[in-house]
CSV table of C-alpha atoms in Angstrom, one decimal:
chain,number,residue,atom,x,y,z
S,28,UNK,CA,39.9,17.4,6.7
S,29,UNK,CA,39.3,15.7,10.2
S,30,UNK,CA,35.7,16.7,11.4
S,31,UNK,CA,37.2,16.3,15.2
S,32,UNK,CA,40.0,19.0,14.6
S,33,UNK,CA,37.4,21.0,13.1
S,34,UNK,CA,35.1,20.5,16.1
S,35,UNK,CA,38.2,20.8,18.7
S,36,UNK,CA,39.1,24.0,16.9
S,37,UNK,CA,35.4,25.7,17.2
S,38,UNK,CA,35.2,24.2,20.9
S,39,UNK,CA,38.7,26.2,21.8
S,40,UNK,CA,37.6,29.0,19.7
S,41,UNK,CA,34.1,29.6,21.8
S,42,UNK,CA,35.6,28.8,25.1
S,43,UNK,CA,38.7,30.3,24.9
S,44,UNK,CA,40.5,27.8,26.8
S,45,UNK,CA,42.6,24.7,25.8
S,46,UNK,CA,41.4,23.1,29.3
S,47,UNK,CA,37.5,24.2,28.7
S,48,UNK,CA,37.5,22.5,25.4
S,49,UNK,CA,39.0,19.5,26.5
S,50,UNK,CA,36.5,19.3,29.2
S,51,UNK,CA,33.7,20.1,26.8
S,52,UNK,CA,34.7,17.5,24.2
S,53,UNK,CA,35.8,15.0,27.1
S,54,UNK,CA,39.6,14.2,25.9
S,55,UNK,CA,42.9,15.5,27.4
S,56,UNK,CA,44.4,18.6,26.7
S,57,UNK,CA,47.2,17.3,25.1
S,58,UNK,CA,44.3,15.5,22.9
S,59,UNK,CA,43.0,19.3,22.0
S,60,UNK,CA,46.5,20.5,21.2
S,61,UNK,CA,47.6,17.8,19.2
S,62,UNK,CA,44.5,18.2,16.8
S,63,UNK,CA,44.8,21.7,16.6
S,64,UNK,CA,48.6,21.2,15.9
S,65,UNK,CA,47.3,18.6,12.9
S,66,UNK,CA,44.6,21.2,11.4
S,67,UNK,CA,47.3,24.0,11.4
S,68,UNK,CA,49.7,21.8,9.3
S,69,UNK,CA,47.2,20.7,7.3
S,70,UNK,CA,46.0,24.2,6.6
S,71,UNK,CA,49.4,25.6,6.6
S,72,UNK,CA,48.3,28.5,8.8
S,73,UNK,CA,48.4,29.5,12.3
S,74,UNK,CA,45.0,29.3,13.4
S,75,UNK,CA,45.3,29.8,17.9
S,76,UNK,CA,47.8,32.5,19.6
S,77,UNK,CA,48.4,31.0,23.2
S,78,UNK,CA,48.3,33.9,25.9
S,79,UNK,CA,48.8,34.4,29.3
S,80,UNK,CA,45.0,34.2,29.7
S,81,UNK,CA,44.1,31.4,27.2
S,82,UNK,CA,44.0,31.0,23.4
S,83,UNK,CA,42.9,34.1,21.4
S,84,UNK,CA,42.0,33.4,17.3
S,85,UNK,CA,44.8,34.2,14.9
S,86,UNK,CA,43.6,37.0,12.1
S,87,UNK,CA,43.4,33.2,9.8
S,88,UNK,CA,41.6,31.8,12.8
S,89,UNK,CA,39.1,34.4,12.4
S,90,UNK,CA,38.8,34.3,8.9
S,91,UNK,CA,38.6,30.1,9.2
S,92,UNK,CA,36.1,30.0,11.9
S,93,UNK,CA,32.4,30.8,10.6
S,94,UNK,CA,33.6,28.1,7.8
S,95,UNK,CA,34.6,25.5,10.4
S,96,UNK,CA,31.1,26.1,11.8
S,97,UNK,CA,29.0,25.9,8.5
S,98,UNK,CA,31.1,22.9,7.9
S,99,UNK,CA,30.2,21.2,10.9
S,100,UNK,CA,26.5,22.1,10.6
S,101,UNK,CA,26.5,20.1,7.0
S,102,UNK,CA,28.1,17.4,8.3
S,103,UNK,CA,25.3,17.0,11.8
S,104,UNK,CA,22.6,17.5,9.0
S,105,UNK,CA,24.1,14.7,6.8
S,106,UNK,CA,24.9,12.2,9.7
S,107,UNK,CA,21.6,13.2,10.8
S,108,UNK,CA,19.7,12.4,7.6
S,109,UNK,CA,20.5,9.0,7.0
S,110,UNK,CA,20.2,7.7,10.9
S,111,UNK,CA,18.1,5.3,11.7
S,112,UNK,CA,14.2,6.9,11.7
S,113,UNK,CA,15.4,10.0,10.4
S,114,UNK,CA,14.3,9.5,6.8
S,115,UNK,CA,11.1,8.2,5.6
S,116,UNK,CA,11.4,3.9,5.2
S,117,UNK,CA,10.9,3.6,1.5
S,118,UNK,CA,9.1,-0.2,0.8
S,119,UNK,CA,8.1,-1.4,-2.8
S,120,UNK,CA,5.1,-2.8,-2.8
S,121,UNK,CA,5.2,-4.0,-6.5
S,122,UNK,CA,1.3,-2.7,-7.1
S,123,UNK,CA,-0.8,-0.3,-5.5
S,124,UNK,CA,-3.7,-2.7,-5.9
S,125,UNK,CA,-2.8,-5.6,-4.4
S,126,UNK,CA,-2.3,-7.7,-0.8
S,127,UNK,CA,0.9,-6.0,0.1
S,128,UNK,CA,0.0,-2.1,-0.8
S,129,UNK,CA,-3.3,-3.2,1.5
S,130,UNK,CA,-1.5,-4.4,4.6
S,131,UNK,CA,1.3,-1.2,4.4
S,132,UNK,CA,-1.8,0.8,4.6
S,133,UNK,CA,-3.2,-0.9,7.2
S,134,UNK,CA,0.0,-0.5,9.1
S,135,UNK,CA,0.5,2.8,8.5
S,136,UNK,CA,-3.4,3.9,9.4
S,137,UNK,CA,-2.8,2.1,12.7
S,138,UNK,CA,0.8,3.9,13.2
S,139,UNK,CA,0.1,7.0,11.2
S,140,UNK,CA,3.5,8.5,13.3
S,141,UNK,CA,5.7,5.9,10.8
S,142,UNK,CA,7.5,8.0,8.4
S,143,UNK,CA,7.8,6.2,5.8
S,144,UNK,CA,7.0,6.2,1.8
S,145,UNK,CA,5.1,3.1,-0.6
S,146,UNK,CA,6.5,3.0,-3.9
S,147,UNK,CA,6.0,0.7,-6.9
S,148,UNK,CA,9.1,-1.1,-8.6
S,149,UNK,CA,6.3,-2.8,-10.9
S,150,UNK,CA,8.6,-3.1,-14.2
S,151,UNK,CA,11.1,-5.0,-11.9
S,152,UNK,CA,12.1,-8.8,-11.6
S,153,UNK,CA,12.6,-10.0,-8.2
S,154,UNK,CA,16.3,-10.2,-8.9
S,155,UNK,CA,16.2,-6.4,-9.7
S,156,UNK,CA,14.5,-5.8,-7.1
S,157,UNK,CA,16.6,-7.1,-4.5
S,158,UNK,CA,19.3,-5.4,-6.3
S,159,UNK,CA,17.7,-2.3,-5.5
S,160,UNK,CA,17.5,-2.7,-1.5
S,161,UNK,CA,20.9,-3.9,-1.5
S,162,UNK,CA,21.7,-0.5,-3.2
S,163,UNK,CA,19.5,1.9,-1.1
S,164,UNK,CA,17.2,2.7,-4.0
S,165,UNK,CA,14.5,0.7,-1.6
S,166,UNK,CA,14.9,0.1,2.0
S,167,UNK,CA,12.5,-3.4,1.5
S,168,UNK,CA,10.5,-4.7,-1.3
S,169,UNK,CA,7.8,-7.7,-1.0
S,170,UNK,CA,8.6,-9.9,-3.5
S,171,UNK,CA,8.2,-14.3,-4.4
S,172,UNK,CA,11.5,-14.9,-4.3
S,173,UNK,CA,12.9,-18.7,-3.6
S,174,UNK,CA,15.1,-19.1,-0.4
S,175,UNK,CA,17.9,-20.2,-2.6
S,176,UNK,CA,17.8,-17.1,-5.0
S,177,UNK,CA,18.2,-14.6,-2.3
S,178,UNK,CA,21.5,-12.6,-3.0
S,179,UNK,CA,23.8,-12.4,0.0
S,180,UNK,CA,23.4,-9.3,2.2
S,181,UNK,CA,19.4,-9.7,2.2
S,182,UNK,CA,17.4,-10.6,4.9
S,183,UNK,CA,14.2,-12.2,3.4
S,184,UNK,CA,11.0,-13.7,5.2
S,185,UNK,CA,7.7,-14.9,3.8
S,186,UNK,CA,5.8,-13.1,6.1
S,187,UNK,CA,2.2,-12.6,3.4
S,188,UNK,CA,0.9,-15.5,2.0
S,189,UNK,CA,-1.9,-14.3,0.2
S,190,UNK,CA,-4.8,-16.6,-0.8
S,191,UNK,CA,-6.0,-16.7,-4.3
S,192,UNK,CA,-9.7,-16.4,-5.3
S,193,UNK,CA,-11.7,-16.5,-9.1
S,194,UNK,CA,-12.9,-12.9,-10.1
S,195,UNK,CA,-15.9,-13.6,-12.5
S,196,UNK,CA,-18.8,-12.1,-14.0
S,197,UNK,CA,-22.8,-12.8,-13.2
S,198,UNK,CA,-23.0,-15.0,-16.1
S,199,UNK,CA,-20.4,-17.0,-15.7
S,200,UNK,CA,-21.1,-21.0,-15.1
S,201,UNK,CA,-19.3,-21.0,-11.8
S,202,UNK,CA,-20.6,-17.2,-10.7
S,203,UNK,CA,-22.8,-19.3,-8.1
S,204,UNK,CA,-20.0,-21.7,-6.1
S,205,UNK,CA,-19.4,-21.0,-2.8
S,206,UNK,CA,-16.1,-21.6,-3.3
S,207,UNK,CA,-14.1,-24.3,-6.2
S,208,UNK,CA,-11.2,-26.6,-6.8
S,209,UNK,CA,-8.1,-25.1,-8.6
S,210,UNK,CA,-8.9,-28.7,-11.2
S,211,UNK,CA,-12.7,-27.6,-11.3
S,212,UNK,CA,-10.9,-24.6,-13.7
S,213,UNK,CA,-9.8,-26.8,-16.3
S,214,UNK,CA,-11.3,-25.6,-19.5
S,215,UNK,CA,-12.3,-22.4,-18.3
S,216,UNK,CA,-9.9,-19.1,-19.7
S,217,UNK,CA,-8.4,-17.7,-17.0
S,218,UNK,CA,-7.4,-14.1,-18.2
S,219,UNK,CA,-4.5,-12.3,-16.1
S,220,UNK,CA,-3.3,-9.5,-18.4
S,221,UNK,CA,0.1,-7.6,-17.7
S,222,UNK,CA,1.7,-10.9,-16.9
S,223,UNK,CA,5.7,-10.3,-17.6
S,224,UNK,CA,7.7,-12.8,-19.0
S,225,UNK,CA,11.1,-13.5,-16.5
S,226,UNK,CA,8.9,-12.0,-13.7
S,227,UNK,CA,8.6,-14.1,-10.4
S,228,UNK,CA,4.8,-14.0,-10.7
S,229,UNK,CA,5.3,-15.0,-14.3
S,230,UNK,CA,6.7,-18.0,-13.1
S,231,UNK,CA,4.3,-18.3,-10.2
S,232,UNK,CA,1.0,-18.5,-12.8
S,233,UNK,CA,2.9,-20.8,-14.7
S,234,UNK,CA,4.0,-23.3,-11.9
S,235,UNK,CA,0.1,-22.9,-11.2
S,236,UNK,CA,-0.9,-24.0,-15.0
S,237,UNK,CA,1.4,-26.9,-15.2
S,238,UNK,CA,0.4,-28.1,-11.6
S,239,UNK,CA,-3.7,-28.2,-12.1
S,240,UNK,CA,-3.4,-28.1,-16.3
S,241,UNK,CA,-4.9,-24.7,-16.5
S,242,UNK,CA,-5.5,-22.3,-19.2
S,243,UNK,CA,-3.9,-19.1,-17.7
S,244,UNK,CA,-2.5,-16.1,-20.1
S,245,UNK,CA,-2.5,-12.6,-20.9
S,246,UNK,CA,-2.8,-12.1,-24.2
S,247,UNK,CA,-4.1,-9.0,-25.9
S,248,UNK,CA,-3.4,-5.4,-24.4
S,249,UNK,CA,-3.7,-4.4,-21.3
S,250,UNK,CA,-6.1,-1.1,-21.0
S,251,UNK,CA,-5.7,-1.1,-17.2
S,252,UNK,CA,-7.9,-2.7,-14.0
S,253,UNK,CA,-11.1,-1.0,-15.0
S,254,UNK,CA,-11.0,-2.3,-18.6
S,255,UNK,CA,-10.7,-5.9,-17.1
S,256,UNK,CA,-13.7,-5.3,-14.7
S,257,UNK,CA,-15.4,-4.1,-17.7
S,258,UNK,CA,-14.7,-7.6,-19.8
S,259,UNK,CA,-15.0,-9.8,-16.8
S,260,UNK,CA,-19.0,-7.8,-16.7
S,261,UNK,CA,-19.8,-8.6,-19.8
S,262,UNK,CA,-18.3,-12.5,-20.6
S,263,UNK,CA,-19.7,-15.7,-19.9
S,264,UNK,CA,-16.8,-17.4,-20.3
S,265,UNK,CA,-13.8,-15.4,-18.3
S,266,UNK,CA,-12.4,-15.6,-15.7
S,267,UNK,CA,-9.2,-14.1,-13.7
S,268,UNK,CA,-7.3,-14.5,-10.3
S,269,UNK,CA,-7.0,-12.0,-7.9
S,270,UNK,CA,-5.6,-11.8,-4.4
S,271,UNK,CA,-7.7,-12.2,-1.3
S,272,UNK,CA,-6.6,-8.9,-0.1
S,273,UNK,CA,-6.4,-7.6,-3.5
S,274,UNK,CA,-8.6,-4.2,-3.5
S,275,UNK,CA,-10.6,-3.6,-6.8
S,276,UNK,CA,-13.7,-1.7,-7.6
S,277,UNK,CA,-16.2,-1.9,-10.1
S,278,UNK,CA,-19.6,-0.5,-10.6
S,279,UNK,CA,-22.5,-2.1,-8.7
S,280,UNK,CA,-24.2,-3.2,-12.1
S,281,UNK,CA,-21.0,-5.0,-13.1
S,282,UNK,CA,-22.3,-7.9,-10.3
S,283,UNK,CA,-18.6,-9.2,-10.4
S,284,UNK,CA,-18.2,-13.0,-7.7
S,285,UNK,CA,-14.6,-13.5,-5.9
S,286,UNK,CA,-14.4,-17.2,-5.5
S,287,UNK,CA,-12.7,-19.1,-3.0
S,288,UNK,CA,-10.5,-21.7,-4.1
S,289,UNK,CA,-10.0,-24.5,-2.1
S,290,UNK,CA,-8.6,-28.2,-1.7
S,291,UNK,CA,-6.2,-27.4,-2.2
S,292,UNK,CA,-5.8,-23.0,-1.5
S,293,UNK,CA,-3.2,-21.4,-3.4
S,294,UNK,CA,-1.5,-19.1,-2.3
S,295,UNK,CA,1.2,-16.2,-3.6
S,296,UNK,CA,3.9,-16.4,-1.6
S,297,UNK,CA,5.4,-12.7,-1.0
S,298,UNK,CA,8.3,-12.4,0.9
S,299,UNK,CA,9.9,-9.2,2.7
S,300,UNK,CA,13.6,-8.2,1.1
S,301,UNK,CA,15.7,-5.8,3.5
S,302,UNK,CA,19.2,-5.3,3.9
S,303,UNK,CA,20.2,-7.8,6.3
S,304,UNK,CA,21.2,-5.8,9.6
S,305,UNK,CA,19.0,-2.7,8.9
S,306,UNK,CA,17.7,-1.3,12.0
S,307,UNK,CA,15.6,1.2,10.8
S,308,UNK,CA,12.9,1.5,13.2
S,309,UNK,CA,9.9,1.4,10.8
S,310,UNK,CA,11.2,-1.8,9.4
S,311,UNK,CA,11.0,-3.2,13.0
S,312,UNK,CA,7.8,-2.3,13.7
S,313,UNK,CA,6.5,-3.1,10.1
S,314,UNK,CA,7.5,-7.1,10.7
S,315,UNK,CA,5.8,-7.1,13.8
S,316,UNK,CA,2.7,-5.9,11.9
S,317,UNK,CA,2.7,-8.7,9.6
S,318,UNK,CA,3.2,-11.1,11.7
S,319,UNK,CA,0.7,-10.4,13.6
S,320,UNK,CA,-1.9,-9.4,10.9
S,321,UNK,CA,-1.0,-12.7,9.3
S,322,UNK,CA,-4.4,-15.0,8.0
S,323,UNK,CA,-4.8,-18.1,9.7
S,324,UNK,CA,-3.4,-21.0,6.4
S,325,UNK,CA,-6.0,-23.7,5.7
S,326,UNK,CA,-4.4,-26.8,5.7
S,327,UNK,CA,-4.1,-27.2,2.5
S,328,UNK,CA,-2.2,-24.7,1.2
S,329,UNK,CA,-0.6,-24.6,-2.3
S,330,UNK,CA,2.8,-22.7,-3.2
S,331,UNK,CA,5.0,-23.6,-6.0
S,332,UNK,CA,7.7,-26.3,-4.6
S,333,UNK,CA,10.1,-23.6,-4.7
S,334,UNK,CA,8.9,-21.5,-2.3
């Protein structure tokens, strides 16, 4: 059913008048008879008597009328829940923990009037994941995902390059360095459990391996964050990665170090998916954010030669 011959028929209906309607709706009045003429034969009813004095509801008309409204009230509400700004901006920031969880906080503490909504796709691939904001499960996900991988209808810009530093315990032998080369970690364990085989960080700790002939893996289970804090404490001898804007928190007798790494500075590339064309205003304003939030990159920056 046409929502304009339902909206030309409630217009007629409140006024009274063909020629008020039509100057309400802004069309002719041949316009406003014509669609009345359409919604009667689609109905299959007569829905106006013309009089003398104007246009008077047929006993069907009557009867038709508070449905034509609720009708038309559903349809406002839908049209007005999906514009643009209307519904909260739903980003996937893959972990709660790390650099891109951090800076959508930041952005929303310093524009707390964003509506929008931080959700974790963690068990998803980057392919997945842009497979969800080209659906609408996600209006944007921040993922490492490779120019040339990035499906057509997605806007994608590497807008957070995040440095990467050594998490170590007290005892460790490089607990003390100022800051260390990725080859100065040859021979040392690097432990990053949860690592997910056909993930794009997957293949972003392996590109880092291969490059400076590191031991990086994540064998044995994964109890969670604080049971890694908890081994990192108590070792001599591990070590693991973390973001610089990575947030962790351990207990002040744990003496953890975060490490630099320099000559040269690795960095993990994330990269903002959104549908290419989305105007939604929080997306907008949540570029400009990272853009200008963005860490000043040494000069020697490392990034696999994909990225």
């Amino acid at each position: 059913m046409d929502a304009e011959a339902l909206r030309t028929f409630v217009a007629v209906a409140e006024t009274g008048r063909l020629q008020a309607a039509s100057d309400e709706l802004g069309i002719s009045q041949q316009a406003v008879s014509k669609r009345i003429a359409a919604l009667e034969r689609h109905l299959e009813v007569t829905l106006l008597v013309r009089t003398s004095r104007g246009s008077r509801l047929s006993l069907d008309g009557q009867a038709f009328l508070p449905h034509a409204i609720k009708a038309l009230t559903a349809l406002e509400q839908a049209e007005q829940a999906v514009r643009p700004g209307s519904r909260p901006f739903r980003v996937d920031v893959l972990n709660r923990r790390i650099g891109p969880a951090q800076v959508v906080y930041q952005f929303y503490r310093s524009r707390p009037e964003m509506n929008l909504d931080a959700v974790t796709l963690g068990n998803e691939n980057a392919a997945q994941a842009a497979r969800a904001v080209l659906e609408g499960s996600v209006d944007a996900s921040f993922r490492a995902l490779s120019a040339h991988r990035v499906p057509a209808g997605i806007s994608a810009e590497r807008l957070l390059d995040d440095p990467l530093e050594l998490l170590v315990g007290p005892g460790h032998p490089l607990a003390h360095a100022p800051w260390i080369r990725p080859a100065d970690l040859a021979g040392h364990r690097i432990w990053v459990p949860g690592i997910t085989p056909g993930t794009e960080w997957a293949a972003f700790y392996q590109a880092l391996a291969e490059t400076f002939g590191l031991n990086i893996d994540a064998l044995g289970p994964h109890f969670g964050d604080e049971a890694l804090m908890d081994a990192l404490a108590d070792s001599a001898s591990l070590a693991t990665l973390v973001g610089s804007r990575d947030r962790y928190l351990w207990p002040q007798s744990h003496d953890l170090r975060r490490i630099p790494l320099h000559e040269p500075t690795p960095v993990y590339p994330h990269v903002l998916l959104s549908r290419s064309g989305d105007q939604h205003p929080v997306l907008t304003a949540l570029r400009d954010h990272l853009r200008a939030s963005r860490l000043r990159a040494p000069d020697d920056v490392w990034a696999p030669r994909s990225f």
